mmCIF file with all atom_site columns, C-alpha atoms and ligand atoms in Angstrom:
data_model
loop_
_atom_site.group_PDB
_atom_site.id
_atom_site.type_symbol
_atom_site.label_atom_id
_atom_site.label_alt_id
_atom_site.label_comp_id
_atom_site.label_asym_id
_atom_site.label_entity_id
_atom_site.label_seq_id
_atom_site.pdbx_PDB_ins_code
_atom_site.Cartn_x
_atom_site.Cartn_y
_atom_site.Cartn_z
_atom_site.occupancy
_atom_site.B_iso_or_equiv
_atom_site.pdbx_formal_charge
_atom_site.auth_seq_id
_atom_site.auth_comp_id
_atom_site.auth_asym_id
_atom_site.auth_atom_id
_atom_site.pdbx_PDB_model_num
ATOM   1   C  CA  . MET A 1 1   ? -10.306 50.650 -5.112  1.00 75.00 ? 1   MET A CA  1
ATOM   2   C  CA  . ASP A 1 2   ? -12.350 52.891 -2.823  1.00 80.00 ? 2   ASP A CA  1
ATOM   3   C  CA  . ASP A 1 3   ? -10.305 56.038 -3.362  1.00 95.00 ? 3   ASP A CA  1
ATOM   4   C  CA  . CYS A 1 4   ? -9.868  55.778 -7.134  1.00 98.00 ? 4   CYS A CA  1
ATOM   5   C  CA  . LEU A 1 5   ? -11.649 58.421 -9.242  1.00 98.00 ? 5   LEU A CA  1
ATOM   6   C  CA  . PHE A 1 6   ? -11.975 56.222 -12.309 1.00 98.00 ? 6   PHE A CA  1
ATOM   7   C  CA  . CYS A 1 7   ? -13.220 53.214 -10.293 1.00 98.00 ? 7   CYS A CA  1
ATOM   8   C  CA  . LYS A 1 8   ? -15.952 55.544 -8.986  1.00 98.00 ? 8   LYS A CA  1
ATOM   9   C  CA  . ILE A 1 9   ? -16.777 56.685 -12.533 1.00 98.00 ? 9   ILE A CA  1
ATOM   10  C  CA  . ILE A 1 10  ? -16.875 53.066 -13.757 1.00 98.00 ? 10  ILE A CA  1
ATOM   11  C  CA  . ALA A 1 11  ? -19.181 52.151 -10.854 1.00 98.00 ? 11  ALA A CA  1
ATOM   12  C  CA  . GLY A 1 12  ? -21.474 55.071 -11.732 1.00 98.00 ? 12  GLY A CA  1
ATOM   13  C  CA  . ASP A 1 13  ? -20.871 56.782 -8.391  1.00 97.00 ? 13  ASP A CA  1
ATOM   14  C  CA  . ILE A 1 14  ? -19.489 59.806 -10.233 1.00 98.00 ? 14  ILE A CA  1
ATOM   15  C  CA  . PRO A 1 15  ? -21.252 60.855 -13.462 1.00 98.00 ? 15  PRO A CA  1
ATOM   16  C  CA  . SER A 1 16  ? -19.499 60.735 -16.797 1.00 98.00 ? 16  SER A CA  1
ATOM   17  C  CA  . THR A 1 17  ? -20.368 60.866 -20.477 1.00 98.00 ? 17  THR A CA  1
ATOM   18  C  CA  . LYS A 1 18  ? -20.093 57.182 -21.330 1.00 98.00 ? 18  LYS A CA  1
ATOM   19  C  CA  . VAL A 1 19  ? -19.381 56.282 -24.932 1.00 98.00 ? 19  VAL A CA  1
ATOM   20  C  CA  . TYR A 1 20  ? -18.708 52.542 -24.638 1.00 98.00 ? 20  TYR A CA  1
ATOM   21  C  CA  . GLU A 1 21  ? -18.927 49.714 -22.121 1.00 98.00 ? 21  GLU A CA  1
ATOM   22  C  CA  . ASP A 1 22  ? -18.455 45.951 -22.191 1.00 98.00 ? 22  ASP A CA  1
ATOM   23  C  CA  . ASP A 1 23  ? -17.512 43.313 -19.627 1.00 98.00 ? 23  ASP A CA  1
ATOM   24  C  CA  . TYR A 1 24  ? -13.916 44.534 -19.513 1.00 98.00 ? 24  TYR A CA  1
ATOM   25  C  CA  . VAL A 1 25  ? -13.858 48.149 -20.633 1.00 99.00 ? 25  VAL A CA  1
ATOM   26  C  CA  . PHE A 1 26  ? -15.458 51.482 -19.770 1.00 98.00 ? 26  PHE A CA  1
ATOM   27  C  CA  . ALA A 1 27  ? -14.906 54.539 -21.970 1.00 99.00 ? 27  ALA A CA  1
ATOM   28  C  CA  . PHE A 1 28  ? -16.029 58.114 -21.380 1.00 98.00 ? 28  PHE A CA  1
ATOM   29  C  CA  . ARG A 1 29  ? -15.329 61.627 -22.621 1.00 98.00 ? 29  ARG A CA  1
ATOM   30  C  CA  . ASP A 1 30  ? -12.483 63.520 -20.984 1.00 98.00 ? 30  ASP A CA  1
ATOM   31  C  CA  . ILE A 1 31  ? -13.709 66.410 -18.834 1.00 98.00 ? 31  ILE A CA  1
ATOM   32  C  CA  . ASN A 1 32  ? -11.008 68.664 -20.325 1.00 97.00 ? 32  ASN A CA  1
ATOM   33  C  CA  . PRO A 1 33  ? -10.843 67.666 -24.000 1.00 98.00 ? 33  PRO A CA  1
ATOM   34  C  CA  . GLN A 1 34  ? -7.619  68.318 -25.903 1.00 96.00 ? 34  GLN A CA  1
ATOM   35  C  CA  . ALA A 1 35  ? -9.138  67.514 -29.316 1.00 97.00 ? 35  ALA A CA  1
ATOM   36  C  CA  . PRO A 1 36  ? -12.657 67.397 -30.808 1.00 97.00 ? 36  PRO A CA  1
ATOM   37  C  CA  . VAL A 1 37  ? -12.731 63.723 -29.823 1.00 98.00 ? 37  VAL A CA  1
ATOM   38  C  CA  . HIS A 1 38  ? -11.015 62.968 -26.510 1.00 98.00 ? 38  HIS A CA  1
ATOM   39  C  CA  . ILE A 1 39  ? -12.128 59.749 -24.899 1.00 98.00 ? 39  ILE A CA  1
ATOM   40  C  CA  . LEU A 1 40  ? -10.613 57.917 -21.937 1.00 98.00 ? 40  LEU A CA  1
ATOM   41  C  CA  . VAL A 1 41  ? -10.593 54.152 -22.403 1.00 99.00 ? 41  VAL A CA  1
ATOM   42  C  CA  . THR A 1 42  ? -10.113 52.265 -19.147 1.00 98.00 ? 42  THR A CA  1
ATOM   43  C  CA  . PRO A 1 43  ? -10.114 48.659 -18.009 1.00 98.00 ? 43  PRO A CA  1
ATOM   44  C  CA  . LYS A 1 44  ? -12.902 48.063 -15.473 1.00 98.00 ? 44  LYS A CA  1
ATOM   45  C  CA  . LYS A 1 45  ? -10.363 46.208 -13.384 1.00 98.00 ? 45  LYS A CA  1
ATOM   46  C  CA  . HIS A 1 46  ? -8.242  48.556 -11.322 1.00 98.00 ? 46  HIS A CA  1
ATOM   47  C  CA  . ILE A 1 47  ? -4.714  48.483 -12.728 1.00 98.00 ? 47  ILE A CA  1
ATOM   48  C  CA  . CYS A 1 48  ? -2.738  51.467 -11.535 1.00 98.00 ? 48  CYS A CA  1
ATOM   49  C  CA  . CYS A 1 49  ? -0.631  52.110 -14.596 1.00 98.00 ? 49  CYS A CA  1
ATOM   50  C  CA  . ALA A 1 50  ? 1.242   50.643 -17.540 1.00 98.00 ? 50  ALA A CA  1
ATOM   51  C  CA  . ARG A 1 51  ? 4.071   49.420 -15.359 1.00 98.00 ? 51  ARG A CA  1
ATOM   52  C  CA  . ALA A 1 52  ? 1.620   47.150 -13.498 1.00 98.00 ? 52  ALA A CA  1
ATOM   53  C  CA  . VAL A 1 53  ? 0.600   45.295 -16.672 1.00 98.00 ? 53  VAL A CA  1
ATOM   54  C  CA  . ASN A 1 54  ? 1.681   41.663 -16.611 1.00 98.00 ? 54  ASN A CA  1
ATOM   55  C  CA  . ALA A 1 55  ? 0.762   38.232 -17.977 1.00 98.00 ? 55  ALA A CA  1
ATOM   56  C  CA  . ASP A 1 56  ? -2.075  37.887 -15.448 1.00 98.00 ? 56  ASP A CA  1
ATOM   57  C  CA  . ASN A 1 57  ? -3.909  41.097 -16.420 1.00 98.00 ? 57  ASN A CA  1
ATOM   58  C  CA  . SER A 1 58  ? -2.868  41.866 -19.996 1.00 98.00 ? 58  SER A CA  1
ATOM   59  C  CA  . LEU A 1 59  ? -6.204  40.591 -21.336 1.00 98.00 ? 59  LEU A CA  1
ATOM   60  C  CA  . HIS A 1 60  ? -7.770  43.741 -19.871 1.00 98.00 ? 60  HIS A CA  1
ATOM   61  C  CA  . VAL A 1 61  ? -5.334  45.864 -21.856 1.00 98.00 ? 61  VAL A CA  1
ATOM   62  C  CA  . ALA A 1 62  ? -6.004  43.931 -25.052 1.00 98.00 ? 62  ALA A CA  1
ATOM   63  C  CA  . LYS A 1 63  ? -9.725  44.489 -24.522 1.00 98.00 ? 63  LYS A CA  1
ATOM   64  C  CA  . CYS A 1 64  ? -9.068  48.230 -24.245 1.00 99.00 ? 64  CYS A CA  1
ATOM   65  C  CA  . PHE A 1 65  ? -7.428  48.200 -27.661 1.00 98.00 ? 65  PHE A CA  1
ATOM   66  C  CA  . GLU A 1 66  ? -10.272 46.176 -29.153 1.00 98.00 ? 66  GLU A CA  1
ATOM   67  C  CA  . ALA A 1 67  ? -12.621 48.826 -27.751 1.00 98.00 ? 67  ALA A CA  1
ATOM   68  C  CA  . ILE A 1 68  ? -10.482 51.651 -29.101 1.00 99.00 ? 68  ILE A CA  1
ATOM   69  C  CA  . ALA A 1 69  ? -10.838 50.293 -32.635 1.00 98.00 ? 69  ALA A CA  1
ATOM   70  C  CA  . LYS A 1 70  ? -14.633 50.080 -32.230 1.00 98.00 ? 70  LYS A CA  1
ATOM   71  C  CA  . ILE A 1 71  ? -14.981 53.513 -30.642 1.00 98.00 ? 71  ILE A CA  1
ATOM   72  C  CA  . ALA A 1 72  ? -12.782 55.151 -33.264 1.00 98.00 ? 72  ALA A CA  1
ATOM   73  C  CA  . LYS A 1 73  ? -14.982 53.697 -35.973 1.00 98.00 ? 73  LYS A CA  1
ATOM   74  C  CA  . ASP A 1 74  ? -18.157 54.846 -34.185 1.00 98.00 ? 74  ASP A CA  1
ATOM   75  C  CA  . GLU A 1 75  ? -16.691 58.340 -33.759 1.00 98.00 ? 75  GLU A CA  1
ATOM   76  C  CA  . GLY A 1 76  ? -15.860 58.531 -37.465 1.00 98.00 ? 76  GLY A CA  1
ATOM   77  C  CA  . LEU A 1 77  ? -12.097 58.715 -36.972 1.00 98.00 ? 77  LEU A CA  1
ATOM   78  C  CA  . ASP A 1 78  ? -11.526 57.051 -40.324 1.00 97.00 ? 78  ASP A CA  1
ATOM   79  C  CA  . ASN A 1 79  ? -8.551  59.252 -41.158 1.00 97.00 ? 79  ASN A CA  1
ATOM   80  C  CA  . GLY A 1 80  ? -6.627  58.254 -38.044 1.00 97.00 ? 80  GLY A CA  1
ATOM   81  C  CA  . TYR A 1 81  ? -6.236  59.104 -34.407 1.00 97.00 ? 81  TYR A CA  1
ATOM   82  C  CA  . ARG A 1 82  ? -3.742  59.065 -31.562 1.00 97.00 ? 82  ARG A CA  1
ATOM   83  C  CA  . VAL A 1 83  ? -3.666  56.827 -28.488 1.00 98.00 ? 83  VAL A CA  1
ATOM   84  C  CA  . ILE A 1 84  ? -1.670  58.057 -25.502 1.00 97.00 ? 84  ILE A CA  1
ATOM   85  C  CA  . ASN A 1 85  ? -0.854  56.507 -22.164 1.00 98.00 ? 85  ASN A CA  1
ATOM   86  C  CA  . ASN A 1 86  ? 0.822   58.562 -19.481 1.00 98.00 ? 86  ASN A CA  1
ATOM   87  C  CA  . CYS A 1 87  ? 2.615   56.389 -16.925 1.00 98.00 ? 87  CYS A CA  1
ATOM   88  C  CA  . GLY A 1 88  ? 3.715   57.536 -13.500 1.00 98.00 ? 88  GLY A CA  1
ATOM   89  C  CA  . GLU A 1 89  ? 4.920   60.898 -12.318 1.00 97.00 ? 89  GLU A CA  1
ATOM   90  C  CA  . ASP A 1 90  ? 7.522   61.487 -15.009 1.00 97.00 ? 90  ASP A CA  1
ATOM   91  C  CA  . GLY A 1 91  ? 5.009   60.353 -17.644 1.00 97.00 ? 91  GLY A CA  1
ATOM   92  C  CA  . GLY A 1 92  ? 2.500   62.958 -16.485 1.00 97.00 ? 92  GLY A CA  1
ATOM   93  C  CA  . GLN A 1 93  ? -0.117  60.523 -15.159 1.00 98.00 ? 93  GLN A CA  1
ATOM   94  C  CA  . THR A 1 94  ? -2.553  62.293 -12.837 1.00 98.00 ? 94  THR A CA  1
ATOM   95  C  CA  . VAL A 1 95  ? -5.177  59.574 -12.286 1.00 98.00 ? 95  VAL A CA  1
ATOM   96  C  CA  . MET A 1 96  ? -3.665  56.308 -11.106 1.00 98.00 ? 96  MET A CA  1
ATOM   97  C  CA  . HIS A 1 97  ? -6.048  53.986 -12.909 1.00 98.00 ? 97  HIS A CA  1
ATOM   98  C  CA  . LEU A 1 98  ? -4.698  52.768 -16.249 1.00 98.00 ? 98  LEU A CA  1
ATOM   99  C  CA  . HIS A 1 99  ? -6.304  54.624 -19.140 1.00 98.00 ? 99  HIS A CA  1
ATOM   100 C  CA  . PHE A 1 100 ? -5.688  55.349 -22.770 1.00 98.00 ? 100 PHE A CA  1
ATOM   101 C  CA  . HIS A 1 101 ? -6.444  58.757 -24.243 1.00 98.00 ? 101 HIS A CA  1
ATOM   102 C  CA  . LEU A 1 102 ? -8.117  58.409 -27.648 1.00 98.00 ? 102 LEU A CA  1
ATOM   103 C  CA  . LEU A 1 103 ? -7.656  61.699 -29.484 1.00 98.00 ? 103 LEU A CA  1
ATOM   104 C  CA  . GLY A 1 104 ? -8.918  62.646 -32.914 1.00 97.00 ? 104 GLY A CA  1
ATOM   105 C  CA  . GLY A 1 105 ? -11.318 64.602 -35.034 1.00 97.00 ? 105 GLY A CA  1
ATOM   106 C  CA  . VAL A 1 106 ? -8.587  66.968 -36.194 1.00 96.00 ? 106 VAL A CA  1
ATOM   107 C  CA  . LYS A 1 107 ? -5.173  66.632 -37.809 1.00 95.00 ? 107 LYS A CA  1
ATOM   108 C  CA  . LEU A 1 108 ? -3.011  66.376 -34.708 1.00 94.00 ? 108 LEU A CA  1
ATOM   109 C  CA  . GLY A 1 109 ? 0.110   68.434 -34.705 1.00 89.00 ? 109 GLY A CA  1
ATOM   110 C  CA  . GLU A 1 110 ? 3.233   68.354 -32.580 1.00 83.00 ? 110 GLU A CA  1
ATOM   111 C  CA  . LYS A 1 111 ? 4.494   64.959 -31.617 1.00 82.00 ? 111 LYS A CA  1
ATOM   112 C  CA  . VAL A 1 112 ? 6.709   63.851 -28.783 1.00 78.00 ? 112 VAL A CA  1
ATOM   113 C  CA  . ILE A 1 113 ? 7.811   60.896 -30.888 1.00 73.00 ? 113 ILE A CA  1
HETATM 114 P  P1  . 5GP B 2 .   ? -3.692  61.531 -17.114 1.00 83.62 ? 201 5GP B P1  1
HETATM 115 O  O1  . 5GP B 2 .   ? -3.130  62.903 -16.851 1.00 83.62 ? 201 5GP B O1  1
HETATM 116 O  O2  . 5GP B 2 .   ? -3.711  60.708 -15.846 1.00 83.62 ? 201 5GP B O2  1
HETATM 117 O  O3  . 5GP B 2 .   ? -3.066  60.808 -18.265 1.00 83.62 ? 201 5GP B O3  1
HETATM 118 O  O4  . 5GP B 2 .   ? -5.187  61.757 -17.575 1.00 83.62 ? 201 5GP B O4  1
HETATM 119 C  C1  . 5GP B 2 .   ? -6.226  61.987 -16.688 1.00 83.62 ? 201 5GP B C1  1
HETATM 120 C  C2  . 5GP B 2 .   ? -7.335  62.601 -17.483 1.00 83.62 ? 201 5GP B C2  1
HETATM 121 O  O5  . 5GP B 2 .   ? -8.519  62.494 -16.733 1.00 83.62 ? 201 5GP B O5  1
HETATM 122 C  C3  . 5GP B 2 .   ? -7.146  64.075 -17.806 1.00 83.62 ? 201 5GP B C3  1
HETATM 123 O  O6  . 5GP B 2 .   ? -7.123  64.273 -19.208 1.00 83.62 ? 201 5GP B O6  1
HETATM 124 C  C4  . 5GP B 2 .   ? -8.333  64.758 -17.133 1.00 83.62 ? 201 5GP B C4  1
HETATM 125 O  O7  . 5GP B 2 .   ? -8.869  65.815 -17.901 1.00 83.62 ? 201 5GP B O7  1
HETATM 126 C  C5  . 5GP B 2 .   ? -9.315  63.620 -16.974 1.00 83.62 ? 201 5GP B C5  1
HETATM 127 N  N1  . 5GP B 2 .   ? -10.199 63.748 -15.824 1.00 83.62 ? 201 5GP B N1  1
HETATM 128 C  C6  . 5GP B 2 .   ? -9.834  64.075 -14.559 1.00 83.62 ? 201 5GP B C6  1
HETATM 129 N  N2  . 5GP B 2 .   ? -10.922 64.063 -13.750 1.00 83.62 ? 201 5GP B N2  1
HETATM 130 C  C7  . 5GP B 2 .   ? -11.967 63.719 -14.536 1.00 83.62 ? 201 5GP B C7  1
HETATM 131 C  C8  . 5GP B 2 .   ? -13.371 63.548 -14.270 1.00 83.62 ? 201 5GP B C8  1
HETATM 132 O  O8  . 5GP B 2 .   ? -13.859 63.685 -13.138 1.00 83.62 ? 201 5GP B O8  1
HETATM 133 N  N3  . 5GP B 2 .   ? -14.170 63.199 -15.315 1.00 83.62 ? 201 5GP B N3  1
HETATM 134 C  C9  . 5GP B 2 .   ? -13.652 63.031 -16.586 1.00 83.62 ? 201 5GP B C9  1
HETATM 135 N  N4  . 5GP B 2 .   ? -14.536 62.711 -17.540 1.00 83.62 ? 201 5GP B N4  1
HETATM 136 N  N5  . 5GP B 2 .   ? -12.352 63.187 -16.854 1.00 83.62 ? 201 5GP B N5  1
HETATM 137 C  C10 . 5GP B 2 .   ? -11.522 63.521 -15.857 1.00 83.62 ? 201 5GP B C10 1
HETATM 138 ZN ZN1 . ZN  B 3 .   ? -9.367  52.430 -10.193 1.00 83.62 ? 202 ZN  B ZN1 1
#
């Protein structure tokens, strides 16, 4: 996707602080962190959002969650963490490339659910 910010970050055309990469997944620190650890975990494949996940592409989502477990361990989040996905306008998604926010490093407070 030529006009996708995260595709450009994954391609290295826009710099980021990479924390993890494999064949399926690219993860980097959020530019505006909301916790001591705030990492964006994205499939390398452009999937716009959670509502576009289906049987043909769900492997890429599973790989994101495998990566999240590894990254959380590497970041020392042994006491827990939060994973958030914002989907679509009402969900507060601002970058239309599927991503999971990995938040931790502090006891997280208020919950939506
Ligand atoms: P969303 O609101 O779509 O769930 O999350 C998008 C996230 O991307 C936000 O937390 C925002 O801070 C982050 N972000 C936006 N632009 C950039 C950027 O250029 N680099 C990095 N590292 N993060 C970004
Ligand atoms: Zn993209």
